[in-house]
Short mmCIF file of C-alpha atoms in Angstrom, two decimals:
data_model
loop_
_atom_site.label_atom_id
_atom_site.label_comp_id
_atom_site.label_asym_id
_atom_site.label_seq_id
_atom_site.Cartn_x
_atom_site.Cartn_y
_atom_site.Cartn_z
CA MET B 8 -16.37 48.97 23.77
CA ASP B 9 -13.81 50.96 21.79
CA ALA B 10 -10.96 51.83 24.13
CA ASP B 11 -10.94 55.38 22.79
CA PHE B 12 -14.31 55.95 24.41
CA ALA B 13 -13.82 54.30 27.75
CA ASP B 14 -14.70 56.16 30.94
CA GLY B 15 -17.69 58.03 29.55
CA LYS B 16 -15.91 59.79 26.69
CA ILE B 17 -17.87 61.83 24.12
CA ASP B 18 -16.70 62.79 20.66
CA ILE B 19 -18.37 65.07 18.14
CA VAL B 20 -17.80 63.61 14.69
CA ALA B 21 -19.74 66.16 12.63
CA SER B 22 -21.66 69.39 13.09
CA GLY B 23 -23.34 72.12 11.09
CA ILE B 24 -24.16 75.73 11.95
CA ARG B 25 -27.10 76.93 9.86
CA PRO B 26 -25.92 75.33 6.57
CA SER B 27 -27.55 76.43 3.32
CA HIS B 28 -30.17 74.12 1.79
CA PRO B 29 -32.60 74.37 -1.13
CA VAL B 30 -36.21 75.18 -0.26
CA ASP B 31 -37.43 71.60 -0.78
CA TYR B 32 -34.66 69.97 1.31
CA GLU B 33 -35.79 67.47 3.94
CA VAL B 34 -34.24 64.83 6.17
CA ASP B 35 -36.06 61.51 5.84
CA TRP B 36 -34.01 58.68 7.35
CA PRO B 37 -36.33 55.79 8.36
CA GLU B 38 -33.40 53.87 9.84
CA GLY B 39 -31.61 56.87 11.31
CA VAL B 40 -27.80 56.96 11.43
CA LYS B 41 -25.25 55.26 13.67
CA GLU B 42 -24.48 58.40 15.72
CA HIS B 43 -26.44 60.16 18.43
CA GLY B 44 -27.95 63.35 17.02
CA PHE B 45 -29.01 66.77 18.24
CA VAL B 46 -30.80 69.34 16.09
CA LEU B 47 -31.97 72.89 16.86
CA PHE B 48 -34.41 74.44 14.39
CA HIS B 49 -34.11 78.21 13.95
CA GLY B 50 -37.24 78.40 11.80
CA PRO B 51 -40.62 76.64 11.77
CA VAL B 52 -40.32 72.95 10.98
CA LEU B 53 -42.44 69.89 10.21
CA LEU B 54 -41.02 67.29 12.58
CA ASP B 55 -41.58 63.64 13.52
CA ASP B 56 -41.20 62.71 17.18
CA VAL B 57 -42.90 60.40 19.68
CA SER B 58 -46.16 62.32 19.28
CA GLY B 59 -46.22 62.01 15.48
CA ARG B 60 -45.62 64.45 12.65
CA ARG B 61 -46.43 68.04 13.61
CA SER B 62 -45.38 71.58 12.78
CA ARG B 63 -43.14 73.11 15.44
CA PRO B 64 -42.08 76.71 16.12
CA PRO B 65 -38.57 78.20 15.91
CA GLY B 66 -36.50 77.28 18.95
CA THR B 67 -37.53 73.61 18.86
CA CYS B 68 -34.79 71.03 19.37
CA ILE B 69 -34.61 67.24 19.51
CA PHE B 70 -32.17 64.49 20.57
CA TYR B 71 -31.93 61.20 18.67
CA LEU B 72 -30.50 57.85 19.63
CA PRO B 73 -28.45 55.90 17.06
CA PHE B 74 -30.60 54.27 14.36
CA GLN B 75 -33.68 56.18 15.48
CA PRO B 76 -35.88 57.30 12.54
CA ARG B 77 -35.49 60.99 11.70
CA TYR B 78 -37.77 63.21 9.64
CA TYR B 79 -37.89 66.99 9.43
CA HIS B 80 -38.66 69.56 6.76
CA GLY B 81 -38.44 73.36 6.92
CA LEU B 82 -41.67 75.33 6.64
CA ASN B 83 -42.07 78.75 5.03
CA GLY B 84 -38.68 78.52 3.34
CA ALA B 85 -35.48 76.47 3.45
CA LEU B 86 -34.59 74.33 6.47
CA ASP B 87 -32.77 76.51 9.01
CA HIS B 88 -31.05 74.40 11.65
CA THR B 89 -27.89 73.69 13.63
CA TRP B 90 -26.91 70.11 14.33
CA VAL B 91 -24.40 67.81 16.02
CA LEU B 92 -23.55 64.12 15.60
CA ALA B 93 -21.95 62.51 18.67
CA ILE B 94 -20.52 59.12 19.62
CA GLY B 95 -19.23 57.55 22.80
CA PRO B 96 -20.80 56.03 25.92
CA GLY B 97 -20.78 59.39 27.67
CA VAL B 98 -23.66 60.60 25.49
CA LEU B 99 -26.19 58.16 26.90
CA GLY B 100 -24.87 58.83 30.39
CA CYS B 101 -25.50 62.57 29.96
CA LEU B 102 -29.00 61.99 28.57
CA THR B 103 -29.78 59.94 31.67
CA ASP B 104 -27.98 62.11 34.22
CA TYR B 105 -29.60 65.34 33.04
CA GLY B 106 -33.08 63.99 32.37
CA ILE B 107 -33.06 64.68 28.62
CA PRO B 108 -35.76 62.81 26.66
CA VAL B 109 -34.99 61.42 23.21
CA ASN B 110 -37.11 61.58 20.05
CA THR B 111 -39.11 64.32 21.78
CA ALA B 112 -39.53 67.86 20.47
CA LEU B 113 -38.36 70.35 23.10
CA GLU B 114 -39.21 74.03 22.81
CA LEU B 115 -36.21 75.53 24.61
CA GLY B 116 -35.55 78.66 22.57
CA ASP B 117 -32.47 79.95 20.74
CA LEU B 118 -29.80 78.15 22.87
CA GLU B 119 -27.21 80.91 22.58
CA PHE B 120 -24.58 78.57 24.01
CA LEU B 121 -24.94 76.03 21.16
CA GLU B 122 -22.85 77.76 18.49
CA PRO B 123 -19.98 78.64 20.89
CA TYR B 124 -19.98 75.00 22.02
CA ILE B 125 -19.67 73.75 18.43
CA GLN B 126 -16.94 76.27 17.66
CA ASP B 127 -14.98 75.25 20.76
CA VAL B 128 -15.23 71.58 19.81
CA ARG B 129 -14.07 72.34 16.28
CA GLN B 130 -11.02 74.13 17.63
CA GLU B 131 -10.10 71.18 19.82
CA ARG B 132 -10.29 68.90 16.78
CA LEU B 133 -8.36 71.38 14.64
CA HIS B 134 -5.40 71.79 16.98
CA LEU B 135 -5.30 68.27 18.50
CA LEU B 136 -3.53 69.47 21.61
CA ASP B 137 -2.71 67.08 24.44
CA HIS B 138 -5.85 65.57 25.99
CA TYR B 139 -8.13 67.17 23.40
CA GLU B 140 -10.48 64.18 23.70
CA ASP B 141 -11.00 65.05 27.37
CA ALA B 142 -11.62 68.68 26.44
CA ILE B 143 -14.34 67.68 23.95
CA THR B 144 -15.93 65.42 26.56
CA ASP B 145 -15.91 68.24 29.13
CA LEU B 146 -17.38 70.73 26.65
CA SER B 147 -20.07 68.23 25.68
CA ARG B 148 -21.01 67.38 29.25
CA ASP B 149 -21.42 71.10 29.95
CA PHE B 150 -23.64 71.43 26.88
CA PHE B 151 -25.84 68.56 28.03
CA ARG B 152 -25.96 70.03 31.53
CA ARG B 153 -27.21 73.35 30.22
CA ILE B 154 -29.92 71.58 28.23
CA GLY B 155 -30.90 69.67 31.37
CA VAL B 156 -31.18 72.92 33.34
CA LEU B 157 -33.47 74.43 30.70
CA ILE B 158 -35.66 71.32 30.65
CA ALA B 159 -35.96 71.32 34.43
CA GLN B 160 -36.85 75.01 34.45
CA SER B 161 -39.48 74.61 31.73
CA ALA B 162 -41.07 71.73 33.65
CA GLU B 163 -41.42 73.73 36.85
CA PRO B 164 -44.46 76.04 36.98
CA LEU B 165 -43.36 79.53 37.95
CA SER B 166 -45.07 81.57 40.61
CA THR B 167 -45.89 85.21 39.88
CA ALA B 168 -42.83 86.31 41.87
CA GLN B 169 -40.57 83.86 39.99
CA ARG B 170 -41.93 85.02 36.64
CA VAL B 171 -41.31 88.65 37.55
CA ARG B 172 -37.76 87.83 38.63
CA ALA B 173 -37.09 85.87 35.43
CA ASN B 174 -38.30 88.82 33.36
CA THR B 175 -36.16 91.21 35.42
CA LEU B 176 -33.04 89.11 34.85
CA SER B 177 -33.77 88.98 31.12
CA GLU B 178 -34.08 92.78 31.07
CA VAL B 179 -30.78 93.14 32.94
CA ARG B 180 -29.07 90.77 30.51
CA LEU B 181 -30.40 92.71 27.53
CA ALA B 182 -29.23 96.01 29.02
CA VAL B 183 -25.75 94.64 29.75
CA HIS B 184 -25.29 93.04 26.33
CA SER B 185 -26.55 96.21 24.64
CA ASP B 186 -23.79 98.26 26.30
CA MET B 187 -20.74 96.02 26.02
CA CYS B 188 -18.26 98.89 26.21
CA ARG B 189 -19.19 99.66 29.79
CA ARG B 190 -16.91 98.22 32.47
CA TRP B 191 -19.62 96.04 34.01
CA THR B 192 -19.23 94.43 37.42
CA VAL B 193 -21.56 91.94 39.07
CA PRO B 194 -22.61 94.56 41.68
CA ASP B 195 -23.49 96.93 38.80
CA MET B 196 -25.69 94.29 37.21
CA ALA B 197 -27.18 93.22 40.54
CA ALA B 198 -28.18 96.80 41.32
CA MET B 199 -30.50 96.82 38.31
CA SER B 200 -32.21 93.63 39.51
CA GLY B 201 -32.82 94.64 43.11
CA LEU B 202 -30.88 91.59 44.35
CA ASN B 203 -27.63 91.46 46.29
CA PRO B 204 -24.64 90.43 44.12
CA THR B 205 -24.40 86.87 45.46
CA ARG B 206 -28.11 86.14 44.99
CA PHE B 207 -28.09 87.83 41.60
CA ALA B 208 -25.16 85.73 40.36
CA THR B 209 -26.84 82.52 41.59
CA GLU B 210 -30.20 83.32 39.98
CA TYR B 211 -28.56 84.54 36.76
CA THR B 212 -26.50 81.36 36.39
CA LYS B 213 -29.54 79.20 37.05
CA GLN B 214 -31.62 81.03 34.44
CA PHE B 215 -29.04 81.42 31.65
CA GLY B 216 -26.65 78.51 32.25
CA ALA B 217 -23.58 80.75 32.71
CA SER B 218 -22.38 83.26 35.27
CA PRO B 219 -23.00 86.98 34.55
CA VAL B 220 -19.32 87.56 33.78
CA ASP B 221 -18.88 84.48 31.57
CA ASP B 222 -22.10 85.26 29.74
CA LEU B 223 -20.92 88.81 29.01
CA ILE B 224 -17.51 87.58 27.86
CA ASP B 225 -19.17 85.11 25.47
CA ALA B 226 -21.40 87.89 24.10
CA ARG B 227 -18.36 90.11 23.55
CA LEU B 228 -16.49 87.31 21.80
CA ARG B 229 -19.46 86.50 19.55
CA ARG B 230 -19.60 90.18 18.58
CA ALA B 231 -15.85 90.17 17.95
CA GLU B 232 -16.17 87.08 15.74
CA TYR B 233 -18.79 88.84 13.64
CA LEU B 234 -16.64 91.96 13.26
CA LEU B 235 -13.57 89.92 12.36
CA LYS B 236 -15.46 88.18 9.57
CA HIS B 237 -17.58 91.05 8.27
CA ARG B 238 -15.76 94.32 8.99
CA SER B 239 -12.36 95.67 8.00
CA MET B 240 -11.43 96.70 11.53
CA THR B 241 -8.15 96.42 13.40
CA ALA B 242 -7.83 94.35 16.56
CA LYS B 243 -7.64 97.59 18.54
CA GLN B 244 -10.87 98.88 17.02
CA ILE B 245 -12.66 95.58 17.67
CA ALA B 246 -11.38 95.46 21.24
CA MET B 247 -12.81 98.92 21.88
CA GLU B 248 -16.07 98.13 20.10
CA CYS B 249 -16.63 94.98 22.16
CA GLY B 250 -15.63 96.34 25.57
CA PHE B 251 -12.25 94.70 26.11
CA THR B 252 -9.74 96.65 28.20
CA SER B 253 -7.00 96.52 25.55
CA PRO B 254 -6.09 94.77 22.27
CA GLU B 255 -3.75 92.50 24.23
CA HIS B 256 -6.50 91.52 26.66
CA PHE B 257 -8.84 90.87 23.72
CA SER B 258 -6.28 88.68 21.93
CA ARG B 259 -5.39 86.68 25.05
CA LEU B 260 -9.04 86.05 25.93
CA PHE B 261 -10.01 85.24 22.36
CA HIS B 262 -7.19 82.70 22.08
CA ALA B 263 -7.98 81.18 25.47
CA ARG B 264 -11.67 80.69 24.71
CA ARG B 265 -11.62 80.05 20.98
CA GLY B 266 -8.30 78.24 20.58
CA TYR B 267 -6.70 80.61 18.08
CA SER B 268 -5.80 84.27 17.70
CA PRO B 269 -8.18 86.86 16.20
CA GLY B 270 -5.95 87.01 13.13
CA GLN B 271 -6.08 83.24 12.67
CA PHE B 272 -9.87 83.30 13.05
CA ARG B 273 -10.18 86.01 10.40
CA ARG B 274 -8.22 83.88 7.93
CA LEU B 275 -10.34 80.73 8.45
#
């Protein structure tokens, strides 16, 4: 074993976030590649897995082992996907620990945490700070854990009461993320769900893979990233637009979670 990947290390050697492809582009690798792979399809796709070649809806994802055959082709337009190539013994450990099947199409939805995960990994590789390998491993284990939670939830039949609660939490999340400028607290969010704050936070984290506060912060930062790239707005304007208490708070939080300042991000 390579010493760099002892103790369950994981490294992400390549990734792509919705890259552009011609309409007829397809992946057809009968012998696979040497890395573990993960792909999320944002549009309908013709996909090979253990059950054969079938069309799959948007929100389908799949994990591949090294040298496992891979075939997929976008339907109704160009292939629209986000992907990761990973190496290290920690990958197989995570697949086992979190009950994630390989070469199996999983319909888990949009995976809003996927793009932030890839961006965080890219920042660790860009800056190469002390112990960045450990940071990438930690980020990757959390990604696998979230996938495992979604798989476990999808495998468990929901009672009527559980389904109603899941829908209620989704409605609360939508309301919160649609009004980012409000100074939200967990009790405020919990009040809309009919749960006490502790129970609300527990159920919310279980359903969405992040606490209510962390989930809102990530939504605010994703909005800020969009504005930095696509709008000619000052840091103060973006901070106000996204619900941060001040430009300084916005800059500190952005740097802490993304690895660089808003200005650096805008210049990338």
